[in-house]
């Protein structure tokens, strides 16, 4: 099955600075990489995703890059704001066993300091 | 669209009792539903994958006789924690995927159920 590693586990940035979270995956067959934001006690919310046929995707202050050869992908948040503070999870679509399940990374707790 | 609900949102039970959690896709038919468990400050750990009309596929280390999953329809899946113990206390989250005719089916998460076993 898929194994997803995520770094760093915690990240503190000053408001307005950029934040970068990195993930690696093990299964070269994975072709879908979503990123989720989870606030305390709430459900994960999809914030951006990227498919294996593109290398970069941007949505306002959020961007994701994918390097298929190296099997790693990153989340970039620019001009961070206090409301960006949350736990972020990367994930990779795993098709082992015939079921398309998503394997999550270990999470990054992002704190944006006003 | 694409709303997933869970019931109850929180439950407290005594050790040895069973608890049922429902996961519903409110405005779409879910081809597959997933059940996750999340301990404090940890990631979501997939417990099982559930397809309507067939037996659930459990992840390694998850006891299928303890965590009973029933996927009775395309809009409802239930997770029953049998003979619950304090170590089963956790945040249980379901998600549902909607068939979109391609392989990148987005997962929609329920709001989660906080289970506390005394």
CSV table of C-alpha atoms in Angstrom, one decimal:
chain,number,residue,atom,x,y,z
A,1,UNK,CA,0.0,0.0,0.0
A,2,UNK,CA,0.8,3.7,-0.1
A,3,UNK,CA,2.9,5.4,2.5
A,4,UNK,CA,2.8,9.2,2.8
A,5,UNK,CA,5.3,11.1,4.9
A,6,UNK,CA,4.8,14.8,5.8
A,7,UNK,CA,7.1,17.5,7.1
A,8,UNK,CA,7.3,19.5,9.2
A,9,UNK,CA,5.0,18.3,12.0
A,10,UNK,CA,4.7,21.9,13.3
A,11,UNK,CA,5.3,25.2,11.6
A,12,UNK,CA,5.1,28.7,13.0
A,13,UNK,CA,5.2,31.7,10.7
A,14,UNK,CA,4.7,35.4,11.0
A,15,UNK,CA,1.6,36.8,9.4
A,16,UNK,CA,2.3,37.7,5.8
A,17,UNK,CA,5.1,35.2,5.4
A,18,UNK,CA,4.9,32.1,3.3
A,19,UNK,CA,4.5,28.5,4.6
A,20,UNK,CA,5.6,25.4,2.8
A,21,UNK,CA,4.7,21.8,3.7
A,22,UNK,CA,6.3,18.9,2.0
A,23,UNK,CA,5.1,15.3,1.5
A,24,UNK,CA,6.6,12.2,-0.1
A,25,UNK,CA,4.7,9.2,-1.3
A,26,UNK,CA,5.8,5.6,-2.0
A,27,UNK,CA,3.5,4.2,-4.7
A,28,UNK,CA,4.4,5.4,-8.1
A,29,UNK,CA,0.9,4.4,-9.3
A,30,UNK,CA,-0.7,7.1,-7.1
A,31,UNK,CA,-2.2,9.8,-9.4
A,32,UNK,CA,-4.2,12.1,-7.2
A,33,UNK,CA,-2.9,14.3,-4.3
A,34,UNK,CA,-5.4,16.3,-2.3
A,35,UNK,CA,-4.6,18.6,0.6
A,36,UNK,CA,-6.9,19.1,3.5
A,37,UNK,CA,-7.2,21.7,6.2
A,38,UNK,CA,-8.6,20.6,9.5
A,39,UNK,CA,-9.6,22.9,12.3
A,40,UNK,CA,-9.8,21.6,15.8
A,41,UNK,CA,-12.7,19.2,16.3
A,42,UNK,CA,-13.9,19.7,12.7
A,43,UNK,CA,-14.0,17.7,9.5
A,44,UNK,CA,-11.1,17.9,7.0
A,45,UNK,CA,-11.8,20.4,4.2
A,46,UNK,CA,-10.3,20.0,0.8
A,47,UNK,CA,-8.3,23.1,-0.1
A,48,UNK,CA,-6.6,22.1,-3.2
A,49,UNK,CA,-5.7,19.0,-5.2
A,50,UNK,CA,-3.4,18.0,-8.0
A,51,UNK,CA,-3.4,15.2,-10.5
A,52,UNK,CA,-0.4,13.4,-11.8
A,53,UNK,CA,-0.6,14.9,-15.2
A,54,UNK,CA,0.2,18.4,-14.0
A,55,UNK,CA,3.2,19.7,-12.1
A,56,UNK,CA,1.7,22.8,-10.5
A,57,UNK,CA,-1.6,24.2,-9.6
A,58,UNK,CA,-2.5,27.5,-8.0
A,59,UNK,CA,-5.6,28.9,-6.3
A,60,UNK,CA,-5.2,32.4,-5.0
A,61,UNK,CA,-2.8,32.2,-2.1
A,62,UNK,CA,-2.4,28.4,-2.2
A,63,UNK,CA,-0.3,26.5,-4.6
A,64,UNK,CA,0.7,22.9,-4.9
A,65,UNK,CA,3.6,21.4,-6.8
A,66,UNK,CA,4.2,17.8,-7.8
A,67,UNK,CA,7.4,16.0,-8.8
A,68,UNK,CA,6.4,12.6,-10.0
A,69,UNK,CA,10.0,11.4,-10.5
A,70,UNK,CA,11.0,12.2,-7.0
A,71,UNK,CA,7.5,11.3,-5.7
A,72,UNK,CA,7.1,14.4,-3.6
A,73,UNK,CA,4.6,17.2,-3.6
A,74,UNK,CA,4.4,20.4,-1.6
A,75,UNK,CA,1.8,22.9,-0.4
A,76,UNK,CA,2.7,26.6,-0.6
A,77,UNK,CA,0.7,29.2,1.3
A,78,UNK,CA,1.6,32.8,0.6
A,79,UNK,CA,0.7,35.9,2.5
A,80,UNK,CA,-0.4,33.8,5.5
A,81,UNK,CA,-3.2,35.1,7.7
A,82,UNK,CA,-4.2,34.0,11.2
A,83,UNK,CA,-7.2,32.2,9.9
A,84,UNK,CA,-4.8,29.9,8.0
A,85,UNK,CA,-3.8,28.4,11.4
A,86,UNK,CA,-4.9,24.8,11.4
A,87,UNK,CA,-3.6,21.3,10.8
A,88,UNK,CA,-2.9,20.5,7.2
A,89,UNK,CA,-2.9,17.0,5.8
A,90,UNK,CA,-1.5,15.9,2.5
A,91,UNK,CA,-2.8,12.7,0.9
A,92,UNK,CA,-2.2,10.3,-2.0
A,93,UNK,CA,-4.8,8.2,-3.8
A,94,UNK,CA,-4.0,4.6,-3.3
A,95,UNK,CA,-5.6,2.1,-5.6
A,96,UNK,CA,-4.3,-1.1,-4.0
A,97,UNK,CA,-6.7,-3.8,-3.6
A,98,UNK,CA,-9.0,-2.4,-6.3
A,99,UNK,CA,-10.4,0.3,-4.0
A,100,UNK,CA,-9.5,3.9,-4.5
A,101,UNK,CA,-8.7,5.0,-1.0
A,102,UNK,CA,-6.7,8.0,0.2
A,103,UNK,CA,-3.7,7.6,2.5
A,104,UNK,CA,-3.1,10.6,4.7
A,105,UNK,CA,0.2,12.1,5.8
A,106,UNK,CA,0.8,12.7,9.5
A,107,UNK,CA,-0.3,16.3,9.4
A,108,UNK,CA,1.4,19.7,9.9
A,109,UNK,CA,0.1,22.1,12.6
A,110,UNK,CA,0.5,25.5,11.1
A,111,UNK,CA,0.4,28.5,13.5
A,112,UNK,CA,0.3,32.0,11.9
A,113,UNK,CA,1.4,34.6,14.4
A,114,UNK,CA,-0.3,37.9,14.1
B,1,UNK,CA,-24.0,19.9,-3.0
B,2,UNK,CA,-22.0,16.9,-1.7
B,3,UNK,CA,-22.9,17.0,1.9
B,4,UNK,CA,-22.1,14.2,4.3
B,5,UNK,CA,-23.7,14.0,7.7
B,6,UNK,CA,-22.9,11.9,10.7
B,7,UNK,CA,-25.0,11.0,13.7
B,8,UNK,CA,-24.5,11.3,16.5
B,9,UNK,CA,-21.9,14.1,16.7
B,10,UNK,CA,-20.8,12.9,20.1
B,11,UNK,CA,-21.6,10.0,22.4
B,12,UNK,CA,-20.6,8.8,25.8
B,13,UNK,CA,-21.2,5.2,26.7
B,14,UNK,CA,-20.2,2.7,29.3
B,15,UNK,CA,-17.5,0.1,28.8
B,16,UNK,CA,-18.9,-3.1,27.3
B,17,UNK,CA,-21.8,-1.5,25.4
B,18,UNK,CA,-22.2,-1.1,21.7
B,19,UNK,CA,-22.4,2.2,19.8
B,20,UNK,CA,-23.7,2.8,16.3
B,21,UNK,CA,-22.6,5.7,14.2
B,22,UNK,CA,-24.4,6.6,11.0
B,23,UNK,CA,-22.9,8.3,7.9
B,24,UNK,CA,-25.2,9.7,5.3
B,25,UNK,CA,-24.6,11.3,1.9
B,26,UNK,CA,-27.4,13.8,1.8
B,27,UNK,CA,-27.5,15.0,-1.8
B,28,UNK,CA,-25.6,12.4,-3.8
B,29,UNK,CA,-25.2,8.7,-4.1
B,30,UNK,CA,-21.9,7.5,-2.7
B,31,UNK,CA,-20.3,4.7,-4.5
B,32,UNK,CA,-17.9,4.2,-1.6
B,33,UNK,CA,-17.7,5.2,2.0
B,34,UNK,CA,-14.7,5.2,4.2
B,35,UNK,CA,-14.4,5.1,8.0
B,36,UNK,CA,-11.5,6.8,9.7
B,37,UNK,CA,-10.4,7.1,13.3
B,38,UNK,CA,-8.5,10.0,14.5
B,39,UNK,CA,-6.8,10.2,17.9
B,40,UNK,CA,-5.9,13.6,19.4
B,41,UNK,CA,-3.1,15.4,17.5
B,42,UNK,CA,-2.8,12.5,15.1
B,43,UNK,CA,-3.7,11.9,11.5
B,44,UNK,CA,-6.7,10.2,10.1
B,45,UNK,CA,-6.2,6.4,10.0
B,46,UNK,CA,-8.4,4.5,7.6
B,47,UNK,CA,-10.3,1.7,9.3
B,48,UNK,CA,-12.3,0.3,6.5
B,49,UNK,CA,-13.7,0.8,3.0
B,50,UNK,CA,-17.3,0.2,2.5
B,51,UNK,CA,-19.1,-0.4,-0.8
B,52,UNK,CA,-22.9,-0.6,-1.0
B,53,UNK,CA,-24.1,-4.2,-1.1
B,54,UNK,CA,-20.8,-5.9,-0.3
B,55,UNK,CA,-18.7,-6.6,2.7
B,56,UNK,CA,-16.4,-3.9,3.9
B,57,UNK,CA,-12.7,-4.1,3.4
B,58,UNK,CA,-10.8,-3.6,6.7
B,59,UNK,CA,-7.3,-2.3,7.0
B,60,UNK,CA,-4.7,-4.3,8.7
B,61,UNK,CA,-5.0,-4.3,12.4
B,62,UNK,CA,-8.7,-3.4,12.5
B,63,UNK,CA,-10.9,-6.0,14.0
B,64,UNK,CA,-13.9,-6.6,11.8
B,65,UNK,CA,-15.8,-8.3,14.5
B,66,UNK,CA,-15.4,-5.3,16.8
B,67,UNK,CA,-16.1,-2.6,14.2
B,68,UNK,CA,-19.1,-3.7,12.3
B,69,UNK,CA,-19.8,-1.9,9.1
B,70,UNK,CA,-23.0,-2.1,7.2
B,71,UNK,CA,-23.5,-0.2,3.9
B,72,UNK,CA,-27.2,-0.7,3.3
B,73,UNK,CA,-27.7,1.8,0.6
B,74,UNK,CA,-25.9,4.2,-1.6
B,75,UNK,CA,-26.6,7.0,0.9
B,76,UNK,CA,-26.1,5.2,4.3
B,77,UNK,CA,-23.3,3.4,6.0
B,78,UNK,CA,-23.1,2.5,9.7
B,79,UNK,CA,-20.2,1.7,12.0
B,80,UNK,CA,-21.0,-0.2,15.1
B,81,UNK,CA,-18.4,-0.3,17.8
B,82,UNK,CA,-19.2,-3.5,19.7
B,83,UNK,CA,-18.2,-4.1,23.3
B,84,UNK,CA,-16.6,-0.7,23.5
B,85,UNK,CA,-13.6,-0.1,25.8
B,86,UNK,CA,-12.0,3.1,26.9
B,87,UNK,CA,-9.2,2.7,24.3
B,88,UNK,CA,-11.9,2.9,21.6
B,89,UNK,CA,-12.5,6.5,22.6
B,90,UNK,CA,-11.6,8.6,19.5
B,91,UNK,CA,-13.0,10.8,16.8
B,92,UNK,CA,-14.6,8.7,14.1
B,93,UNK,CA,-15.0,10.3,10.7
B,94,UNK,CA,-16.6,9.0,7.6
B,95,UNK,CA,-16.2,10.1,4.1
B,96,UNK,CA,-18.1,9.4,0.9
B,97,UNK,CA,-17.0,9.5,-2.7
B,98,UNK,CA,-19.2,10.4,-5.6
B,99,UNK,CA,-18.7,8.6,-8.9
B,100,UNK,CA,-17.7,11.2,-11.5
B,101,UNK,CA,-16.8,8.9,-14.3
B,102,UNK,CA,-13.1,9.2,-13.8
B,103,UNK,CA,-10.6,8.1,-11.3
B,104,UNK,CA,-10.2,11.2,-9.3
B,105,UNK,CA,-13.3,11.0,-7.1
B,106,UNK,CA,-13.2,13.6,-4.4
B,107,UNK,CA,-13.9,12.5,-0.9
B,108,UNK,CA,-16.5,14.4,1.2
B,109,UNK,CA,-16.1,14.1,4.9
B,110,UNK,CA,-18.7,14.0,7.6
B,111,UNK,CA,-18.4,16.2,10.6
B,112,UNK,CA,-17.2,13.4,12.8
B,113,UNK,CA,-18.4,11.6,15.9
B,114,UNK,CA,-16.6,12.0,19.2
B,115,UNK,CA,-16.9,8.7,21.1
B,116,UNK,CA,-16.0,8.6,24.8
B,117,UNK,CA,-16.1,5.2,26.5
B,118,UNK,CA,-16.2,5.4,30.3
